[in-house]
Amino acid sequence: MRLGNLSGVLLVLVAGALPAHAAETARPVAEAGVLKATTHQVVVGSQIQSVSTCTLGVPGPASFPMFYLYPPEDQYYTLLDPAGCDCGEQGGIYLSTAHVQLDFPEACTIPVTVGVVAADMSDPACAVPIPGDFLSPAIACDLSASEPGQYDFALPLAGVCISEKAFLVVTFVTGGDCGSWPGLMIDGAYCGCVAYNAWPGSGDPMDICGALPGSPVMYVDATCCSVVPSLEHSWGRIKTLYR
């Protein structure tokens, strides 16, 4: 489902709108901010791979920020569909670099982990993340803003080649040293079975469109790869063969 043009709209969404299973740990009121003209590009770590033939997830452009973060252990899942890249006979998509876009009200640092988990396809029309079922193990990173503003952070992944739907998972481990937590940059064009959210006590990951007017801008740089069948009792569910 696609939403209409939400650019420039300021929205206030109360925690009471969250699903019933989250009632005991209702989040604070979420508020929208204003889109800025410039986005700072920041590369985190030294193992970022620059080769990319396509992007999977929610690449933007962002419509506005939503101040919705709720650390510790606030998790965001974004659908990665290999069908979004044309890889022909190779059949797989190698995921190398994750991106997270945030709006920082102040200069500060917030720690995250980033990885890839498998998708539950019980409903073929709506993939759901499987928490803890890692295809690419979580890597710890610090997201640091040198000044207030909007940022696109490029984060290293422990590369994996997928041929089926999966989910990027970004966990805001703590609030770091931020007095005011960053806002999630939102793309109002993506909604429904695309992005999910979970936090301690919330229960299963919930579709974020129950709480926000779109999906966080979180995506992955990808390139084609060849898939090798998994061996029984081997680590992970998908093995990779590099180009």
PDB file of C-alpha atoms in Angstrom:
ATOM      1  CA  MET A   1       0.000   0.000   0.000  1.00  0.00           C
ATOM      2  CA  ARG A   2       1.272   3.456  -0.870  1.00  0.00           C
ATOM      3  CA  LEU A   3       0.392   6.619   1.018  1.00  0.00           C
ATOM      4  CA  GLY A   4      -0.225  10.011  -0.543  1.00  0.00           C
ATOM      5  CA  ASN A   5       2.244  12.897  -0.484  1.00  0.00           C
ATOM      6  CA  LEU A   6       3.035  13.593   3.169  1.00  0.00           C
ATOM      7  CA  SER A   7       5.939  15.991   2.652  1.00  0.00           C
ATOM      8  CA  GLY A   8       5.817  18.952   4.995  1.00  0.00           C
ATOM      9  CA  VAL A   9       2.986  17.528   7.100  1.00  0.00           C
ATOM     10  CA  LEU A  10       3.475  17.634  10.868  1.00  0.00           C
ATOM     11  CA  LEU A  11       1.836  14.755  12.652  1.00  0.00           C
ATOM     12  CA  VAL A  12       1.438  13.842  16.290  1.00  0.00           C
ATOM     13  CA  LEU A  13       0.644  10.184  16.932  1.00  0.00           C
ATOM     14  CA  VAL A  14      -0.322   9.139  20.436  1.00  0.00           C
ATOM     15  CA  ALA A  15       0.908   5.929  21.991  1.00  0.00           C
ATOM     16  CA  GLY A  16      -2.707   4.872  22.450  1.00  0.00           C
ATOM     17  CA  ALA A  17      -2.811   4.086  18.733  1.00  0.00           C
ATOM     18  CA  LEU A  18      -0.390   1.189  19.204  1.00  0.00           C
ATOM     19  CA  PRO A  19      -1.643  -2.412  19.092  1.00  0.00           C
ATOM     20  CA  ALA A  20      -3.152  -3.868  22.242  1.00  0.00           C
ATOM     21  CA  HIS A  21      -0.209  -6.206  22.864  1.00  0.00           C
ATOM     22  CA  ALA A  22       2.005  -3.129  23.347  1.00  0.00           C
ATOM     23  CA  ALA A  23      -0.305  -1.440  25.847  1.00  0.00           C
ATOM     24  CA  GLU A  24       1.759  -2.353  28.884  1.00  0.00           C
ATOM     25  CA  THR A  25       4.862  -0.730  27.430  1.00  0.00           C
ATOM     26  CA  ALA A  26       3.274   2.142  25.492  1.00  0.00           C
ATOM     27  CA  ARG A  27       5.783   4.463  23.886  1.00  0.00           C
ATOM     28  CA  PRO A  28       5.834   8.210  24.425  1.00  0.00           C
ATOM     29  CA  VAL A  29       4.023  10.507  21.997  1.00  0.00           C
ATOM     30  CA  ALA A  30       5.682  10.537  18.558  1.00  0.00           C
ATOM     31  CA  GLU A  31       6.197  13.861  16.820  1.00  0.00           C
ATOM     32  CA  ALA A  32       7.156  14.846  13.277  1.00  0.00           C
ATOM     33  CA  GLY A  33       9.918  17.297  12.456  1.00  0.00           C
ATOM     34  CA  VAL A  34      10.856  19.313   9.395  1.00  0.00           C
ATOM     35  CA  LEU A  35      12.848  18.042   6.424  1.00  0.00           C
ATOM     36  CA  LYS A  36      16.172  19.862   6.005  1.00  0.00           C
ATOM     37  CA  ALA A  37      17.874  20.731   2.736  1.00  0.00           C
ATOM     38  CA  THR A  38      21.114  18.824   3.403  1.00  0.00           C
ATOM     39  CA  THR A  39      21.828  15.243   4.450  1.00  0.00           C
ATOM     40  CA  HIS A  40      25.299  14.490   5.823  1.00  0.00           C
ATOM     41  CA  GLN A  41      26.872  11.296   4.446  1.00  0.00           C
ATOM     42  CA  VAL A  42      28.875   9.350   7.061  1.00  0.00           C
ATOM     43  CA  VAL A  43      30.740   6.061   6.546  1.00  0.00           C
ATOM     44  CA  VAL A  44      31.077   3.997   9.734  1.00  0.00           C
ATOM     45  CA  GLY A  45      33.979   1.544   9.888  1.00  0.00           C
ATOM     46  CA  SER A  46      36.680   0.743   7.366  1.00  0.00           C
ATOM     47  CA  GLN A  47      35.248  -2.356   5.658  1.00  0.00           C
ATOM     48  CA  ILE A  48      32.523  -0.713   3.600  1.00  0.00           C
ATOM     49  CA  GLN A  49      32.261  -2.160   0.080  1.00  0.00           C
ATOM     50  CA  SER A  50      31.542   0.471  -2.548  1.00  0.00           C
ATOM     51  CA  VAL A  51      30.438  -1.925  -5.319  1.00  0.00           C
ATOM     52  CA  SER A  52      26.659  -1.824  -5.703  1.00  0.00           C
ATOM     53  CA  THR A  53      24.306  -2.577  -8.556  1.00  0.00           C
ATOM     54  CA  CYS A  54      21.030  -1.898  -6.745  1.00  0.00           C
ATOM     55  CA  THR A  55      19.464  -1.041  -3.407  1.00  0.00           C
ATOM     56  CA  LEU A  56      16.952  -3.037  -1.377  1.00  0.00           C
ATOM     57  CA  GLY A  57      14.722  -1.797   1.432  1.00  0.00           C
ATOM     58  CA  VAL A  58      13.398   1.741   1.841  1.00  0.00           C
ATOM     59  CA  PRO A  59      15.922   4.024   0.099  1.00  0.00           C
ATOM     60  CA  GLY A  60      14.005   7.287   0.283  1.00  0.00           C
ATOM     61  CA  PRO A  61      13.973  10.116  -0.413  1.00  0.00           C
ATOM     62  CA  ALA A  62      12.734  10.952   3.049  1.00  0.00           C
ATOM     63  CA  SER A  63       9.594  13.046   3.514  1.00  0.00           C
ATOM     64  CA  PHE A  64      10.220  14.188   7.108  1.00  0.00           C
ATOM     65  CA  PRO A  65      11.691  12.963  10.424  1.00  0.00           C
ATOM     66  CA  MET A  66       9.604  11.295  13.134  1.00  0.00           C
ATOM     67  CA  PHE A  67      10.855  11.421  16.713  1.00  0.00           C
ATOM     68  CA  TYR A  68       9.818   7.920  17.700  1.00  0.00           C
ATOM     69  CA  LEU A  69      12.931   6.120  19.018  1.00  0.00           C
ATOM     70  CA  TYR A  70      12.477   4.231  22.259  1.00  0.00           C
ATOM     71  CA  PRO A  71      15.803   2.683  23.389  1.00  0.00           C
ATOM     72  CA  PRO A  72      17.089   0.482  24.907  1.00  0.00           C
ATOM     73  CA  GLU A  73      16.866  -2.433  22.443  1.00  0.00           C
ATOM     74  CA  ASP A  74      14.503  -0.616  20.071  1.00  0.00           C
ATOM     75  CA  GLN A  75      14.501  -2.729  16.887  1.00  0.00           C
ATOM     76  CA  TYR A  76      13.566  -1.813  13.312  1.00  0.00           C
ATOM     77  CA  TYR A  77      13.120  -4.416  10.580  1.00  0.00           C
ATOM     78  CA  THR A  78      13.074  -3.484   6.872  1.00  0.00           C
ATOM     79  CA  LEU A  79      12.061  -5.882   4.102  1.00  0.00           C
ATOM     80  CA  LEU A  80      14.758  -6.871   1.598  1.00  0.00           C
ATOM     81  CA  ASP A  81      13.267  -8.428  -1.535  1.00  0.00           C
ATOM     82  CA  PRO A  82      15.791  -9.916  -4.023  1.00  0.00           C
ATOM     83  CA  ALA A  83      13.216  -9.399  -6.770  1.00  0.00           C
ATOM     84  CA  GLY A  84      14.170  -5.721  -6.599  1.00  0.00           C
ATOM     85  CA  CYS A  85      17.437  -6.541  -8.412  1.00  0.00           C
ATOM     86  CA  ASP A  86      17.755  -8.220 -11.795  1.00  0.00           C
ATOM     87  CA  CYS A  87      20.491 -10.821 -11.360  1.00  0.00           C
ATOM     88  CA  GLY A  88      19.506 -13.349 -14.013  1.00  0.00           C
ATOM     89  CA  GLU A  89      21.153 -16.765 -13.729  1.00  0.00           C
ATOM     90  CA  GLN A  90      23.238 -15.820 -10.677  1.00  0.00           C
ATOM     91  CA  GLY A  91      20.040 -15.860  -8.681  1.00  0.00           C
ATOM     92  CA  GLY A  92      21.286 -14.173  -5.525  1.00  0.00           C
ATOM     93  CA  ILE A  93      21.823 -10.728  -4.023  1.00  0.00           C
ATOM     94  CA  TYR A  94      24.942 -10.005  -1.984  1.00  0.00           C
ATOM     95  CA  LEU A  95      24.218  -7.552   0.849  1.00  0.00           C
ATOM     96  CA  SER A  96      27.299  -5.502   1.699  1.00  0.00           C
ATOM     97  CA  THR A  97      26.399  -2.143   3.245  1.00  0.00           C
ATOM     98  CA  ALA A  98      23.415  -1.002   5.298  1.00  0.00           C
ATOM     99  CA  HIS A  99      22.153   2.587   5.459  1.00  0.00           C
ATOM    100  CA  VAL A 100      20.241   4.305   8.260  1.00  0.00           C
ATOM    101  CA  GLN A 101      18.942   7.882   7.979  1.00  0.00           C
ATOM    102  CA  LEU A 102      18.400   9.903  11.160  1.00  0.00           C
ATOM    103  CA  ASP A 103      17.728  13.484  12.247  1.00  0.00           C
ATOM    104  CA  PHE A 104      19.938  14.552  15.190  1.00  0.00           C
ATOM    105  CA  PRO A 105      18.687  17.507  17.287  1.00  0.00           C
ATOM    106  CA  GLU A 106      22.162  17.741  18.844  1.00  0.00           C
ATOM    107  CA  ALA A 107      25.712  16.497  18.394  1.00  0.00           C
ATOM    108  CA  CYS A 108      25.908  13.095  20.112  1.00  0.00           C
ATOM    109  CA  THR A 109      26.503   9.375  19.620  1.00  0.00           C
ATOM    110  CA  ILE A 110      24.019   6.515  19.762  1.00  0.00           C
ATOM    111  CA  PRO A 111      25.084   2.824  19.585  1.00  0.00           C
ATOM    112  CA  VAL A 112      23.360   0.356  17.266  1.00  0.00           C
ATOM    113  CA  THR A 113      23.751  -3.155  15.925  1.00  0.00           C
ATOM    114  CA  VAL A 114      22.962  -4.030  12.313  1.00  0.00           C
ATOM    115  CA  GLY A 115      22.350  -7.438  10.745  1.00  0.00           C
ATOM    116  CA  VAL A 116      20.022  -9.468   8.505  1.00  0.00           C
ATOM    117  CA  VAL A 117      17.379 -11.956   9.677  1.00  0.00           C
ATOM    118  CA  ALA A 118      15.187 -14.462   7.870  1.00  0.00           C
ATOM    119  CA  ALA A 119      11.589 -13.823   6.847  1.00  0.00           C
ATOM    120  CA  ASP A 120       8.510 -15.832   7.785  1.00  0.00           C
ATOM    121  CA  MET A 121       6.594 -16.404   4.537  1.00  0.00           C
ATOM    122  CA  SER A 122       3.565 -18.161   6.047  1.00  0.00           C
ATOM    123  CA  ASP A 123       1.541 -15.455   4.299  1.00  0.00           C
ATOM    124  CA  PRO A 124       3.121 -15.145   0.828  1.00  0.00           C
ATOM    125  CA  ALA A 125       1.631 -11.671   0.472  1.00  0.00           C
ATOM    126  CA  CYS A 126       3.157 -10.309   3.676  1.00  0.00           C
ATOM    127  CA  ALA A 127       6.622 -11.291   4.886  1.00  0.00           C
ATOM    128  CA  VAL A 128       7.267 -11.026   8.634  1.00  0.00           C
ATOM    129  CA  PRO A 129      10.713 -10.913  10.300  1.00  0.00           C
ATOM    130  CA  ILE A 130      11.912 -13.798  12.456  1.00  0.00           C
ATOM    131  CA  PRO A 131      13.774 -12.177  15.392  1.00  0.00           C
ATOM    132  CA  GLY A 132      17.070 -13.867  16.196  1.00  0.00           C
ATOM    133  CA  ASP A 133      17.202 -15.989  13.017  1.00  0.00           C
ATOM    134  CA  PHE A 134      20.311 -14.273  11.671  1.00  0.00           C
ATOM    135  CA  LEU A 135      21.475 -14.789   8.103  1.00  0.00           C
ATOM    136  CA  SER A 136      24.143 -12.127   8.655  1.00  0.00           C
ATOM    137  CA  PRO A 137      25.193 -11.687  12.323  1.00  0.00           C
ATOM    138  CA  ALA A 138      24.669  -8.369  14.053  1.00  0.00           C
ATOM    139  CA  ILE A 139      27.592  -5.929  13.989  1.00  0.00           C
ATOM    140  CA  ALA A 140      27.971  -3.180  16.616  1.00  0.00           C
ATOM    141  CA  CYS A 141      28.427   0.403  15.374  1.00  0.00           C
ATOM    142  CA  ASP A 142      28.325   3.897  16.841  1.00  0.00           C
ATOM    143  CA  LEU A 143      26.310   6.528  14.971  1.00  0.00           C
ATOM    144  CA  SER A 144      27.927   9.884  15.719  1.00  0.00           C
ATOM    145  CA  ALA A 145      26.655  13.295  14.667  1.00  0.00           C
ATOM    146  CA  SER A 146      29.242  16.073  14.767  1.00  0.00           C
ATOM    147  CA  GLU A 147      26.498  18.720  14.653  1.00  0.00           C
ATOM    148  CA  PRO A 148      22.691  18.863  14.595  1.00  0.00           C
ATOM    149  CA  GLY A 149      21.221  17.800  11.260  1.00  0.00           C
ATOM    150  CA  GLN A 150      20.094  14.906   9.111  1.00  0.00           C
ATOM    151  CA  TYR A 151      22.467  12.020   8.385  1.00  0.00           C
ATOM    152  CA  ASP A 152      22.783   8.970   6.143  1.00  0.00           C
ATOM    153  CA  PHE A 153      25.059   6.449   7.893  1.00  0.00           C
ATOM    154  CA  ALA A 154      26.683   3.692   5.805  1.00  0.00           C
ATOM    155  CA  LEU A 155      27.279   0.654   8.034  1.00  0.00           C
ATOM    156  CA  PRO A 156      29.212  -2.565   7.323  1.00  0.00           C
ATOM    157  CA  LEU A 157      27.372  -5.866   7.094  1.00  0.00           C
ATOM    158  CA  ALA A 158      28.853  -9.339   7.537  1.00  0.00           C
ATOM    159  CA  GLY A 159      28.124 -10.003   3.856  1.00  0.00           C
ATOM    160  CA  VAL A 160      25.520 -12.579   2.910  1.00  0.00           C
ATOM    161  CA  CYS A 161      24.041 -13.742  -0.397  1.00  0.00           C
ATOM    162  CA  ILE A 162      20.250 -14.115  -0.296  1.00  0.00           C
ATOM    163  CA  SER A 163      17.833 -15.534  -2.841  1.00  0.00           C
ATOM    164  CA  GLU A 164      14.667 -15.164  -0.763  1.00  0.00           C
ATOM    165  CA  LYS A 165      13.083 -12.296   1.150  1.00  0.00           C
ATOM    166  CA  ALA A 166      14.843 -11.270   4.366  1.00  0.00           C
ATOM    167  CA  PHE A 167      14.930  -8.310   6.743  1.00  0.00           C
ATOM    168  CA  LEU A 168      17.564  -5.757   7.652  1.00  0.00           C
ATOM    169  CA  VAL A 169      17.439  -5.316  11.445  1.00  0.00           C
ATOM    170  CA  VAL A 170      18.781  -2.195  13.141  1.00  0.00           C
ATOM    171  CA  THR A 171      18.745  -2.195  16.949  1.00  0.00           C
ATOM    172  CA  PHE A 172      19.221   1.006  18.950  1.00  0.00           C
ATOM    173  CA  VAL A 173      20.994  -0.629  21.865  1.00  0.00           C
ATOM    174  CA  THR A 174      20.862   2.365  24.233  1.00  0.00           C
ATOM    175  CA  GLY A 175      20.247   6.099  23.963  1.00  0.00           C
ATOM    176  CA  GLY A 176      23.996   6.713  24.049  1.00  0.00           C
ATOM    177  CA  ASP A 177      25.000  10.169  25.214  1.00  0.00           C
ATOM    178  CA  CYS A 178      22.108  11.863  23.405  1.00  0.00           C
ATOM    179  CA  GLY A 179      20.012  14.119  25.605  1.00  0.00           C
ATOM    180  CA  SER A 180      17.398  14.145  22.841  1.00  0.00           C
ATOM    181  CA  TRP A 181      17.181  10.973  20.766  1.00  0.00           C
ATOM    182  CA  PRO A 182      17.449  11.220  16.982  1.00  0.00           C
ATOM    183  CA  GLY A 183      14.395  11.117  14.746  1.00  0.00           C
ATOM    184  CA  LEU A 184      13.786   8.442  12.126  1.00  0.00           C
ATOM    185  CA  MET A 185      13.732   9.772   8.570  1.00  0.00           C
ATOM    186  CA  ILE A 186      10.432   8.571   7.061  1.00  0.00           C
ATOM    187  CA  ASP A 187       9.513   7.740   3.474  1.00  0.00           C
ATOM    188  CA  GLY A 188       5.747   8.075   3.238  1.00  0.00           C
ATOM    189  CA  ALA A 189       5.585   6.036   0.017  1.00  0.00           C
ATOM    190  CA  TYR A 190       6.292   2.677   1.694  1.00  0.00           C
ATOM    191  CA  CYS A 191       3.739   1.258   4.096  1.00  0.00           C
ATOM    192  CA  GLY A 192       2.314  -2.149   4.996  1.00  0.00           C
ATOM    193  CA  CYS A 193       4.379  -5.384   5.271  1.00  0.00           C
ATOM    194  CA  VAL A 194       7.572  -3.380   4.674  1.00  0.00           C
ATOM    195  CA  ALA A 195       8.836  -2.234   8.083  1.00  0.00           C
ATOM    196  CA  TYR A 196       8.351  -3.599  11.594  1.00  0.00           C
ATOM    197  CA  ASN A 197       9.242  -2.453  15.107  1.00  0.00           C
ATOM    198  CA  ALA A 198       9.811  -4.259  18.412  1.00  0.00           C
ATOM    199  CA  TRP A 199      11.140  -3.277  21.822  1.00  0.00           C
ATOM    200  CA  PRO A 200      11.359  -5.027  25.211  1.00  0.00           C
ATOM    201  CA  GLY A 201       7.862  -5.993  26.320  1.00  0.00           C
ATOM    202  CA  SER A 202       6.185  -5.199  22.990  1.00  0.00           C
ATOM    203  CA  GLY A 203       5.739  -8.803  21.914  1.00  0.00           C
ATOM    204  CA  ASP A 204       6.173  -9.848  18.283  1.00  0.00           C
ATOM    205  CA  PRO A 205       7.417  -7.226  15.790  1.00  0.00           C
ATOM    206  CA  MET A 206       4.523  -4.997  14.750  1.00  0.00           C
ATOM    207  CA  ASP A 207       3.949  -3.454  11.339  1.00  0.00           C
ATOM    208  CA  ILE A 208       5.180   0.092  11.812  1.00  0.00           C
ATOM    209  CA  CYS A 209       2.318   1.468   9.709  1.00  0.00           C
ATOM    210  CA  GLY A 210       0.163   0.950  12.788  1.00  0.00           C
ATOM    211  CA  ALA A 211       2.082   3.795  14.416  1.00  0.00           C
ATOM    212  CA  LEU A 212       3.847   5.888  11.747  1.00  0.00           C
ATOM    213  CA  PRO A 213       2.736   7.358   8.398  1.00  0.00           C
ATOM    214  CA  GLY A 214       5.340   5.467   6.394  1.00  0.00           C
ATOM    215  CA  SER A 215       8.549   3.492   6.853  1.00  0.00           C
ATOM    216  CA  PRO A 216      11.988   4.513   8.167  1.00  0.00           C
ATOM    217  CA  VAL A 217      14.605   5.136   5.472  1.00  0.00           C
ATOM    218  CA  MET A 218      16.767   2.059   5.996  1.00  0.00           C
ATOM    219  CA  TYR A 219      18.204   0.182   3.038  1.00  0.00           C
ATOM    220  CA  VAL A 220      21.059  -1.987   1.768  1.00  0.00           C
ATOM    221  CA  ASP A 221      23.546  -1.630  -1.080  1.00  0.00           C
ATOM    222  CA  ALA A 222      23.561  -4.899  -3.020  1.00  0.00           C
ATOM    223  CA  THR A 223      25.147  -6.636  -5.967  1.00  0.00           C
ATOM    224  CA  CYS A 224      24.542  -9.952  -7.727  1.00  0.00           C
ATOM    225  CA  CYS A 225      26.003 -13.219  -6.425  1.00  0.00           C
ATOM    226  CA  SER A 226      25.629 -16.957  -6.987  1.00  0.00           C
ATOM    227  CA  VAL A 227      23.835 -19.003  -4.348  1.00  0.00           C
ATOM    228  CA  VAL A 228      25.320 -22.265  -3.089  1.00  0.00           C
ATOM    229  CA  PRO A 229      22.900 -24.748  -1.418  1.00  0.00           C
ATOM    230  CA  SER A 230      23.164 -24.793   2.365  1.00  0.00           C
ATOM    231  CA  LEU A 231      24.726 -27.855   3.964  1.00  0.00           C
ATOM    232  CA  GLU A 232      22.839 -29.646   6.717  1.00  0.00           C
ATOM    233  CA  HIS A 233      23.920 -28.556  10.203  1.00  0.00           C
ATOM    234  CA  SER A 234      26.046 -25.732   8.773  1.00  0.00           C
ATOM    235  CA  TRP A 235      25.935 -22.186  10.165  1.00  0.00           C
ATOM    236  CA  GLY A 236      23.176 -20.027   8.736  1.00  0.00           C
ATOM    237  CA  ARG A 237      20.555 -20.826   6.165  1.00  0.00           C
ATOM    238  CA  ILE A 238      22.257 -19.273   3.156  1.00  0.00           C
ATOM    239  CA  LYS A 239      25.832 -19.663   1.961  1.00  0.00           C
ATOM    240  CA  THR A 240      27.620 -17.311  -0.331  1.00  0.00           C
ATOM    241  CA  LEU A 241      29.857 -17.579  -3.329  1.00  0.00           C
ATOM    242  CA  TYR A 242      31.615 -14.314  -4.053  1.00  0.00           C
ATOM    243  CA  ARG A 243      31.748 -12.945  -7.557  1.00  0.00           C
TER     244      ARG A 243
END
